[in-house]
Amino acid sequence: MHNLIKAVVNSNENTLLREFLHQLRQQKRTYWLRNDIIVFFEQFCQEQKQEGKLSPTGQSTVQIEKILQVIQEIILESESYCIVIRPKIAQEEFYRLTNALEVEAISVQEILAIRDRYVNRHHPADGKIFEIDFRPFYDYSPLIRDSKNIGNGVQYLNRFLSSKLFQDPQQWLSELYKFLSLHNYNGTQLLINERIQNQAQLSNQIKEAIAFVESRPGTEPYPEFRFPLQSLGFEPGWGNTAARVQESLELLDALLDSPDHQILEALLSRIPMIFRLVLVSCHGWFGQEGVLGRPDTGGQVVYVLDQAKSLEQQLLEDITLAGLDVLKIAPQVIILSRLIPQSDGTRCDERLEKVYGTENVFILRVPFRSNGHSTDYWISRFEIWPYLETFAIDAEKELWSVLNGRPDLIVGNYTDGNLIAFLLARKLKVTQCNVAHALEKSKYLFSNLYWQDLESQYHFSLQFTADLIAMNAANFIVSSTYQEITGMPDSVGQYESYKHFTMPDLYHVVDGIELFSPKFNVVPPGVNESYFFPYSNYQDRTMGDRQRLEELLFTLDDPSQVYGRLDNPEKRPLFSMARLDRIKNLTGLVEIFAQSDSLQAQCNLILVAGKLRLEESEDPEERSEIEKMYALIDQYQLQGKIRWLGVRLSKGDTGEVYRVIGDRRGIFVQPALFEAFGLTILEAMISGLPTFATRFGGPLEIIQDGENGFLINPTQTKETGDRLAKFVQQCDQDPDLWSKLSQAAMARVYSTYTWKIHTTKLLSLSRIYGFWNFVSQEEREDMLRYIEALFYLLYKPRANQLLAAQHSL
């Protein structure tokens, strides 16, 4: 890339480049991001053409345009331009270009110092700034070479492990033997017993065992030949029938004779090692009723509840297939959350709550404590950091009590849950999985640079530090999409944004995460098919619910729940459902609708969006959006064309609402400025609604534009309105078009986004990374001690400061 810059500097385009850089300086702006740079360059070229300095075809800008396609930032200093280039996904390079067009590479440390100076936080040459660098700690780990394979870490790890088995069979077979021999359930030995003393004996006994089960009918139940197999050294866990046991033993035999990554994955995926799971979602308002849509919950509660139910079903299936019914094993799934004594009429003050429709899934709530006393009220996710360490200590005792043992896997959710997962996994020595859902650093532009200005409201110094700790400590990380990790060619991923950044006056992150680590895996969530299913499945719908919700959506006159009457309720509905916050951008959808006469003529806009009145909300961002919503309705005189429902719907009602919209051949619009994944998109698509969703974030991977939905840029108001209006007009002219998109949307979800697919993959990952954790435990110890140092030197002192400030109020 350095050569490409020099090529521009030495080409006949250098005069134009010099003029462009000069024009950048005239804008009285010193920090330029990619999109702004490209827009300004286009304007600049138009002006140059008008002045006759550039040919109408723009042929003399070819080299400059190549550079602009990979530039992420330009920071203007007094005598130079500091350029951040992203030549490939997950890679950055830094250069200084002087006014005289001299170019040199600069280091990460230099670019971080330049960013500090930009916000007037300059550190002198002999000044002290704490540096965080995780790069050396990934030397123990295999690394993916091709960025296209990021997010498929388990496949790479399997190849690595199988190659190790091949290169050094004695050591790795010894490790495999130890791994198989340590498995037990409540003291009952599984897989192999003391009759097999070492890996050589294991290899011999396998062949005898295979010959034994091969001689029996394939469908013969395991209990009928359990004891003869036990005499050969093999305990329960290999299968529930003779054929299944034979398959499992043959996989192990093949792995010992000729290591192969596919065989390794198939074998490890069968090993019964997960019986007790903990899913951490701790920042409060976690329940089955009366909490969905409250601040800090919403989609995460839906995700975790559905995941927990599906995990139990998959574990029950796996236990049966492994032949462990003979031991009467019952898997346990615990959702660890926060107990809130002042629970506002919800069940969030109950210590233990059974999850509906499950055998052994419970919500375990543990209070937040400070100075020995429980906190009674809900606390925003931005304020909870001082309570997490004590919460983890208390939660460990509670988990031992409920599970009668330690968990086999801990899955964190969101930053706070991931930090607790780290603290628990470190203490209990179990496998840790992280799920981010969304990383706040990506949602708030320049949030790290201006953290001091935002600290009183968001406490990003704690959140970003917690992210660094948890994501590096995790044995594996599950993301919903590829771009959540490394973005796209023209945008930086959420995890990628932690690679290099500065928190001025606090620390510099020289290398915050290894994006090529095989710990990253894309495992998208599913849809709860009990609640969300096609509108055309009339046999599964209740007529009373359908009529009640149809009235609520279109005609009910109840100011406590609904704002706005429809002049013509029969028009095609444009529908959206989300929290009222800036990122979800429902007010942006109102503007799109308001600025399209065609849409207003053909459609009604129906919104299900939290609160209706300012006095009902304690969230500043929600209150701001409420005010903006009313202002837009008045400004564009949308009365009679819009319905705004300020209701909290149950999951059953939510599913039926989508279907009622489908009955009227409506359209779902998700206009978020950024969406980490987009569960509502899946819910709408499986219900049969043609869906328009933001192109910023996860929807880019869910929707294949024009095939099973449409991608929009919600910041381009007119363009989005025109695209919606065009589709509506085409549907009016050709009713089959709506049905075609409806069918394609449903097919997309059923093929890729079910909880069965998700949990099968998650449990397979847990077993494979459990094995990797076992064989590499000592090599991880240096990193874990470094992480603990960051926790006690950076995180905990700031958390204590926040707690003291809270108590002084």
mmCIF file with all atom_site columns, C-alpha atoms in Angstrom, residues 12-157:
data_model
loop_
_atom_site.group_PDB
_atom_site.id
_atom_site.type_symbol
_atom_site.label_atom_id
_atom_site.label_alt_id
_atom_site.label_comp_id
_atom_site.label_asym_id
_atom_site.label_entity_id
_atom_site.label_seq_id
_atom_site.pdbx_PDB_ins_code
_atom_site.Cartn_x
_atom_site.Cartn_y
_atom_site.Cartn_z
_atom_site.occupancy
_atom_site.B_iso_or_equiv
_atom_site.pdbx_formal_charge
_atom_site.auth_seq_id
_atom_site.auth_comp_id
_atom_site.auth_asym_id
_atom_site.auth_atom_id
_atom_site.pdbx_PDB_model_num
ATOM 1   C CA . ASN A 1 12  ? 0.624   13.128  -13.104 1.00 0.00 ? 12  ASN A CA 1
ATOM 2   C CA . GLU A 1 13  ? -2.184  13.120  -10.510 1.00 0.00 ? 13  GLU A CA 1
ATOM 3   C CA . ASN A 1 14  ? 0.009   14.623  -7.802  1.00 0.00 ? 14  ASN A CA 1
ATOM 4   C CA . THR A 1 15  ? -1.066  18.198  -8.620  1.00 0.00 ? 15  THR A CA 1
ATOM 5   C CA . LEU A 1 16  ? -4.693  17.210  -8.228  1.00 0.00 ? 16  LEU A CA 1
ATOM 6   C CA . LEU A 1 17  ? -3.880  15.349  -4.990  1.00 0.00 ? 17  LEU A CA 1
ATOM 7   C CA . ARG A 1 18  ? -2.100  18.428  -3.627  1.00 0.00 ? 18  ARG A CA 1
ATOM 8   C CA . GLU A 1 19  ? -5.103  20.610  -4.481  1.00 0.00 ? 19  GLU A CA 1
ATOM 9   C CA . PHE A 1 20  ? -7.520  18.122  -2.906  1.00 0.00 ? 20  PHE A CA 1
ATOM 10  C CA . LEU A 1 21  ? -5.528  18.036  0.323   1.00 0.00 ? 21  LEU A CA 1
ATOM 11  C CA . HIS A 1 22  ? -5.380  21.821  0.300   1.00 0.00 ? 22  HIS A CA 1
ATOM 12  C CA . GLN A 1 23  ? -9.167  21.969  -0.028  1.00 0.00 ? 23  GLN A CA 1
ATOM 13  C CA . LEU A 1 24  ? -9.505  19.595  2.918   1.00 0.00 ? 24  LEU A CA 1
ATOM 14  C CA . ARG A 1 25  ? -7.594  22.109  5.029   1.00 0.00 ? 25  ARG A CA 1
ATOM 15  C CA . GLN A 1 26  ? -9.940  24.911  4.028   1.00 0.00 ? 26  GLN A CA 1
ATOM 16  C CA . GLN A 1 27  ? -12.926 23.114  5.579   1.00 0.00 ? 27  GLN A CA 1
ATOM 17  C CA . LYS A 1 28  ? -11.863 23.948  9.144   1.00 0.00 ? 28  LYS A CA 1
ATOM 18  C CA . ARG A 1 29  ? -12.130 20.297  10.053  1.00 0.00 ? 29  ARG A CA 1
ATOM 19  C CA . THR A 1 30  ? -9.199  18.160  11.109  1.00 0.00 ? 30  THR A CA 1
ATOM 20  C CA . TYR A 1 31  ? -10.655 14.634  11.421  1.00 0.00 ? 31  TYR A CA 1
ATOM 21  C CA . TRP A 1 32  ? -12.147 13.017  8.302   1.00 0.00 ? 32  TRP A CA 1
ATOM 22  C CA . LEU A 1 33  ? -13.781 9.591   8.097   1.00 0.00 ? 33  LEU A CA 1
ATOM 23  C CA . ARG A 1 34  ? -14.131 7.406   5.004   1.00 0.00 ? 34  ARG A CA 1
ATOM 24  C CA . ASN A 1 35  ? -17.622 8.349   3.851   1.00 0.00 ? 35  ASN A CA 1
ATOM 25  C CA . ASP A 1 36  ? -17.010 12.061  4.335   1.00 0.00 ? 36  ASP A CA 1
ATOM 26  C CA . ILE A 1 37  ? -13.717 11.824  2.422   1.00 0.00 ? 37  ILE A CA 1
ATOM 27  C CA . ILE A 1 38  ? -15.387 10.130  -0.559  1.00 0.00 ? 38  ILE A CA 1
ATOM 28  C CA . VAL A 1 39  ? -18.311 12.579  -0.632  1.00 0.00 ? 39  VAL A CA 1
ATOM 29  C CA . PHE A 1 40  ? -15.962 15.549  -0.442  1.00 0.00 ? 40  PHE A CA 1
ATOM 30  C CA . PHE A 1 41  ? -13.753 14.143  -3.199  1.00 0.00 ? 41  PHE A CA 1
ATOM 31  C CA . GLU A 1 42  ? -16.781 13.756  -5.492  1.00 0.00 ? 42  GLU A CA 1
ATOM 32  C CA . GLN A 1 43  ? -17.727 17.387  -4.835  1.00 0.00 ? 43  GLN A CA 1
ATOM 33  C CA . PHE A 1 44  ? -14.134 18.436  -5.378  1.00 0.00 ? 44  PHE A CA 1
ATOM 34  C CA . CYS A 1 45  ? -13.972 16.647  -8.760  1.00 0.00 ? 45  CYS A CA 1
ATOM 35  C CA . GLN A 1 46  ? -17.188 18.302  -9.914  1.00 0.00 ? 46  GLN A CA 1
ATOM 36  C CA . GLU A 1 47  ? -15.746 21.727  -9.100  1.00 0.00 ? 47  GLU A CA 1
ATOM 37  C CA . GLN A 1 48  ? -12.504 20.869  -10.905 1.00 0.00 ? 48  GLN A CA 1
ATOM 38  C CA . LYS A 1 49  ? -14.446 19.818  -14.014 1.00 0.00 ? 49  LYS A CA 1
ATOM 39  C CA . GLN A 1 50  ? -16.438 23.051  -13.968 1.00 0.00 ? 50  GLN A CA 1
ATOM 40  C CA . GLU A 1 51  ? -13.219 25.062  -13.734 1.00 0.00 ? 51  GLU A CA 1
ATOM 41  C CA . GLY A 1 52  ? -11.711 23.074  -16.610 1.00 0.00 ? 52  GLY A CA 1
ATOM 42  C CA . LYS A 1 53  ? -8.942  21.601  -14.488 1.00 0.00 ? 53  LYS A CA 1
ATOM 43  C CA . LEU A 1 54  ? -10.232 18.069  -14.886 1.00 0.00 ? 54  LEU A CA 1
ATOM 44  C CA . SER A 1 55  ? -11.548 16.273  -17.957 1.00 0.00 ? 55  SER A CA 1
ATOM 45  C CA . PRO A 1 56  ? -15.283 15.415  -17.916 1.00 0.00 ? 56  PRO A CA 1
ATOM 46  C CA . THR A 1 57  ? -14.451 11.684  -17.855 1.00 0.00 ? 57  THR A CA 1
ATOM 47  C CA . GLY A 1 58  ? -12.263 12.112  -14.772 1.00 0.00 ? 58  GLY A CA 1
ATOM 48  C CA . GLN A 1 59  ? -9.553  9.861   -16.243 1.00 0.00 ? 59  GLN A CA 1
ATOM 49  C CA . SER A 1 60  ? -6.793  11.621  -14.336 1.00 0.00 ? 60  SER A CA 1
ATOM 50  C CA . THR A 1 61  ? -8.165  10.532  -10.924 1.00 0.00 ? 61  THR A CA 1
ATOM 51  C CA . VAL A 1 62  ? -7.758  6.769   -11.313 1.00 0.00 ? 62  VAL A CA 1
ATOM 52  C CA . GLN A 1 63  ? -4.838  6.381   -8.884  1.00 0.00 ? 63  GLN A CA 1
ATOM 53  C CA . ILE A 1 64  ? -6.317  8.727   -6.275  1.00 0.00 ? 64  ILE A CA 1
ATOM 54  C CA . GLU A 1 65  ? -9.615  6.847   -6.358  1.00 0.00 ? 65  GLU A CA 1
ATOM 55  C CA . LYS A 1 66  ? -7.799  3.576   -5.658  1.00 0.00 ? 66  LYS A CA 1
ATOM 56  C CA . ILE A 1 67  ? -6.336  5.075   -2.521  1.00 0.00 ? 67  ILE A CA 1
ATOM 57  C CA . LEU A 1 68  ? -9.636  6.622   -1.432  1.00 0.00 ? 68  LEU A CA 1
ATOM 58  C CA . GLN A 1 69  ? -11.342 3.225   -1.610  1.00 0.00 ? 69  GLN A CA 1
ATOM 59  C CA . VAL A 1 70  ? -9.152  1.944   1.232   1.00 0.00 ? 70  VAL A CA 1
ATOM 60  C CA . ILE A 1 71  ? -8.659  5.080   3.329   1.00 0.00 ? 71  ILE A CA 1
ATOM 61  C CA . GLN A 1 72  ? -10.496 4.966   6.655   1.00 0.00 ? 72  GLN A CA 1
ATOM 62  C CA . GLU A 1 73  ? -9.318  8.231   8.211   1.00 0.00 ? 73  GLU A CA 1
ATOM 63  C CA . ILE A 1 74  ? -7.361  11.381  7.451   1.00 0.00 ? 74  ILE A CA 1
ATOM 64  C CA . ILE A 1 75  ? -6.188  13.457  10.404  1.00 0.00 ? 75  ILE A CA 1
ATOM 65  C CA . LEU A 1 76  ? -4.798  16.880  9.542   1.00 0.00 ? 76  LEU A CA 1
ATOM 66  C CA . GLU A 1 77  ? -1.768  18.125  11.443  1.00 0.00 ? 77  GLU A CA 1
ATOM 67  C CA . SER A 1 78  ? -0.127  21.493  10.889  1.00 0.00 ? 78  SER A CA 1
ATOM 68  C CA . GLU A 1 79  ? 2.424   20.284  8.324   1.00 0.00 ? 79  GLU A CA 1
ATOM 69  C CA . SER A 1 80  ? 1.153   16.851  7.342   1.00 0.00 ? 80  SER A CA 1
ATOM 70  C CA . TYR A 1 81  ? -1.734  14.452  6.879   1.00 0.00 ? 81  TYR A CA 1
ATOM 71  C CA . CYS A 1 82  ? -1.949  11.253  8.900   1.00 0.00 ? 82  CYS A CA 1
ATOM 72  C CA . ILE A 1 83  ? -3.691  8.541   6.926   1.00 0.00 ? 83  ILE A CA 1
ATOM 73  C CA . VAL A 1 84  ? -5.236  5.308   8.191   1.00 0.00 ? 84  VAL A CA 1
ATOM 74  C CA . ILE A 1 85  ? -5.539  2.748   5.396   1.00 0.00 ? 85  ILE A CA 1
ATOM 75  C CA . ARG A 1 86  ? -7.416  -0.545  5.495   1.00 0.00 ? 86  ARG A CA 1
ATOM 76  C CA . PRO A 1 87  ? -6.030  -2.426  2.483   1.00 0.00 ? 87  PRO A CA 1
ATOM 77  C CA . LYS A 1 88  ? -7.825  -5.613  3.504   1.00 0.00 ? 88  LYS A CA 1
ATOM 78  C CA . ILE A 1 89  ? -10.450 -6.688  5.987   1.00 0.00 ? 89  ILE A CA 1
ATOM 79  C CA . ALA A 1 90  ? -8.965  -6.894  9.502   1.00 0.00 ? 90  ALA A CA 1
ATOM 80  C CA . GLN A 1 91  ? -5.741  -5.062  8.510   1.00 0.00 ? 91  GLN A CA 1
ATOM 81  C CA . GLU A 1 92  ? -4.717  -1.444  9.010   1.00 0.00 ? 92  GLU A CA 1
ATOM 82  C CA . GLU A 1 93  ? -1.646  0.566   7.980   1.00 0.00 ? 93  GLU A CA 1
ATOM 83  C CA . PHE A 1 94  ? -0.680  4.080   9.044   1.00 0.00 ? 94  PHE A CA 1
ATOM 84  C CA . TYR A 1 95  ? 1.168   6.751   7.027   1.00 0.00 ? 95  TYR A CA 1
ATOM 85  C CA . ARG A 1 96  ? 2.177   10.375  7.245   1.00 0.00 ? 96  ARG A CA 1
ATOM 86  C CA . LEU A 1 97  ? 1.965   12.461  4.065   1.00 0.00 ? 97  LEU A CA 1
ATOM 87  C CA . THR A 1 98  ? 3.608   15.871  4.283   1.00 0.00 ? 98  THR A CA 1
ATOM 88  C CA . ASN A 1 99  ? 2.488   19.030  2.497   1.00 0.00 ? 99  ASN A CA 1
ATOM 89  C CA . ALA A 1 100 ? 5.424   18.394  0.166   1.00 0.00 ? 100 ALA A CA 1
ATOM 90  C CA . LEU A 1 101 ? 3.914   14.953  -0.615  1.00 0.00 ? 101 LEU A CA 1
ATOM 91  C CA . GLU A 1 102 ? 6.628   12.999  1.173   1.00 0.00 ? 102 GLU A CA 1
ATOM 92  C CA . VAL A 1 103 ? 5.300   9.721   2.561   1.00 0.00 ? 103 VAL A CA 1
ATOM 93  C CA . GLU A 1 104 ? 6.435   7.539   5.458   1.00 0.00 ? 104 GLU A CA 1
ATOM 94  C CA . ALA A 1 105 ? 4.943   4.697   7.486   1.00 0.00 ? 105 ALA A CA 1
ATOM 95  C CA . ILE A 1 106 ? 4.170   5.403   11.128  1.00 0.00 ? 106 ILE A CA 1
ATOM 96  C CA . SER A 1 107 ? 3.557   3.058   14.052  1.00 0.00 ? 107 SER A CA 1
ATOM 97  C CA . VAL A 1 108 ? 0.385   2.245   15.933  1.00 0.00 ? 108 VAL A CA 1
ATOM 98  C CA . GLN A 1 109 ? 1.742   4.153   18.924  1.00 0.00 ? 109 GLN A CA 1
ATOM 99  C CA . GLU A 1 110 ? 2.232   7.250   16.777  1.00 0.00 ? 110 GLU A CA 1
ATOM 100 C CA . ILE A 1 111 ? -1.288  7.213   15.321  1.00 0.00 ? 111 ILE A CA 1
ATOM 101 C CA . LEU A 1 112 ? -2.753  6.816   18.818  1.00 0.00 ? 112 LEU A CA 1
ATOM 102 C CA . ALA A 1 113 ? -0.726  9.805   20.025  1.00 0.00 ? 113 ALA A CA 1
ATOM 103 C CA . ILE A 1 114 ? -1.946  11.822  17.022  1.00 0.00 ? 114 ILE A CA 1
ATOM 104 C CA . ARG A 1 115 ? -5.552  10.990  17.933  1.00 0.00 ? 115 ARG A CA 1
ATOM 105 C CA . ASP A 1 116 ? -4.840  12.139  21.476  1.00 0.00 ? 116 ASP A CA 1
ATOM 106 C CA . ARG A 1 117 ? -3.564  15.467  20.169  1.00 0.00 ? 117 ARG A CA 1
ATOM 107 C CA . TYR A 1 118 ? -6.701  15.826  18.081  1.00 0.00 ? 118 TYR A CA 1
ATOM 108 C CA . VAL A 1 119 ? -8.763  15.977  21.295  1.00 0.00 ? 119 VAL A CA 1
ATOM 109 C CA . ASN A 1 120 ? -6.124  18.126  23.049  1.00 0.00 ? 120 ASN A CA 1
ATOM 110 C CA . ARG A 1 121 ? -4.857  15.271  25.186  1.00 0.00 ? 121 ARG A CA 1
ATOM 111 C CA . HIS A 1 122 ? -1.245  15.466  24.105  1.00 0.00 ? 122 HIS A CA 1
ATOM 112 C CA . HIS A 1 123 ? 1.323   13.375  25.974  1.00 0.00 ? 123 HIS A CA 1
ATOM 113 C CA . PRO A 1 124 ? 4.904   14.697  25.982  1.00 0.00 ? 124 PRO A CA 1
ATOM 114 C CA . ALA A 1 125 ? 7.699   12.435  24.836  1.00 0.00 ? 125 ALA A CA 1
ATOM 115 C CA . ASP A 1 126 ? 8.612   11.507  28.420  1.00 0.00 ? 126 ASP A CA 1
ATOM 116 C CA . GLY A 1 127 ? 5.008   11.254  29.555  1.00 0.00 ? 127 GLY A CA 1
ATOM 117 C CA . LYS A 1 128 ? 3.413   8.079   30.803  1.00 0.00 ? 128 LYS A CA 1
ATOM 118 C CA . ILE A 1 129 ? 0.500   6.397   29.099  1.00 0.00 ? 129 ILE A CA 1
ATOM 119 C CA . PHE A 1 130 ? -0.551  2.850   29.897  1.00 0.00 ? 130 PHE A CA 1
ATOM 120 C CA . GLU A 1 131 ? -0.305  0.538   26.876  1.00 0.00 ? 131 GLU A CA 1
ATOM 121 C CA . ILE A 1 132 ? -2.411  -2.586  26.411  1.00 0.00 ? 132 ILE A CA 1
ATOM 122 C CA . ASP A 1 133 ? -1.020  -5.151  23.991  1.00 0.00 ? 133 ASP A CA 1
ATOM 123 C CA . PHE A 1 134 ? -2.473  -8.656  23.703  1.00 0.00 ? 134 PHE A CA 1
ATOM 124 C CA . ARG A 1 135 ? -0.492  -9.653  20.629  1.00 0.00 ? 135 ARG A CA 1
ATOM 125 C CA . PRO A 1 136 ? 2.264   -11.633 22.427  1.00 0.00 ? 136 PRO A CA 1
ATOM 126 C CA . PHE A 1 137 ? -0.297  -13.788 24.221  1.00 0.00 ? 137 PHE A CA 1
ATOM 127 C CA . TYR A 1 138 ? -1.637  -15.208 20.969  1.00 0.00 ? 138 TYR A CA 1
ATOM 128 C CA . ASP A 1 139 ? 1.707   -16.767 20.095  1.00 0.00 ? 139 ASP A CA 1
ATOM 129 C CA . TYR A 1 140 ? 0.542   -20.005 21.714  1.00 0.00 ? 140 TYR A CA 1
ATOM 130 C CA . SER A 1 141 ? -2.514  -20.175 19.503  1.00 0.00 ? 141 SER A CA 1
ATOM 131 C CA . PRO A 1 142 ? -2.919  -21.183 15.873  1.00 0.00 ? 142 PRO A CA 1
ATOM 132 C CA . LEU A 1 143 ? -3.924  -18.260 13.675  1.00 0.00 ? 143 LEU A CA 1
ATOM 133 C CA . ILE A 1 144 ? -6.117  -18.184 10.592  1.00 0.00 ? 144 ILE A CA 1
ATOM 134 C CA . ARG A 1 145 ? -4.283  -16.887 7.517   1.00 0.00 ? 145 ARG A CA 1
ATOM 135 C CA . ASP A 1 146 ? -7.114  -15.860 5.200   1.00 0.00 ? 146 ASP A CA 1
ATOM 136 C CA . SER A 1 147 ? -9.590  -13.214 6.380   1.00 0.00 ? 147 SER A CA 1
ATOM 137 C CA . LYS A 1 148 ? -12.350 -15.022 4.473   1.00 0.00 ? 148 LYS A CA 1
ATOM 138 C CA . ASN A 1 149 ? -12.103 -17.816 7.058   1.00 0.00 ? 149 ASN A CA 1
ATOM 139 C CA . ILE A 1 150 ? -12.571 -15.524 10.047  1.00 0.00 ? 150 ILE A CA 1
ATOM 140 C CA . GLY A 1 151 ? -15.741 -16.634 11.794  1.00 0.00 ? 151 GLY A CA 1
ATOM 141 C CA . ASN A 1 152 ? -15.122 -20.297 10.956  1.00 0.00 ? 152 ASN A CA 1
ATOM 142 C CA . GLY A 1 153 ? -12.603 -20.733 13.729  1.00 0.00 ? 153 GLY A CA 1
ATOM 143 C CA . VAL A 1 154 ? -13.667 -24.212 14.769  1.00 0.00 ? 154 VAL A CA 1
ATOM 144 C CA . GLN A 1 155 ? -12.913 -25.629 11.321  1.00 0.00 ? 155 GLN A CA 1
ATOM 145 C CA . TYR A 1 156 ? -9.413  -24.191 11.410  1.00 0.00 ? 156 TYR A CA 1
ATOM 146 C CA . LEU A 1 157 ? -8.889  -25.373 14.983  1.00 0.00 ? 157 LEU A CA 1
#
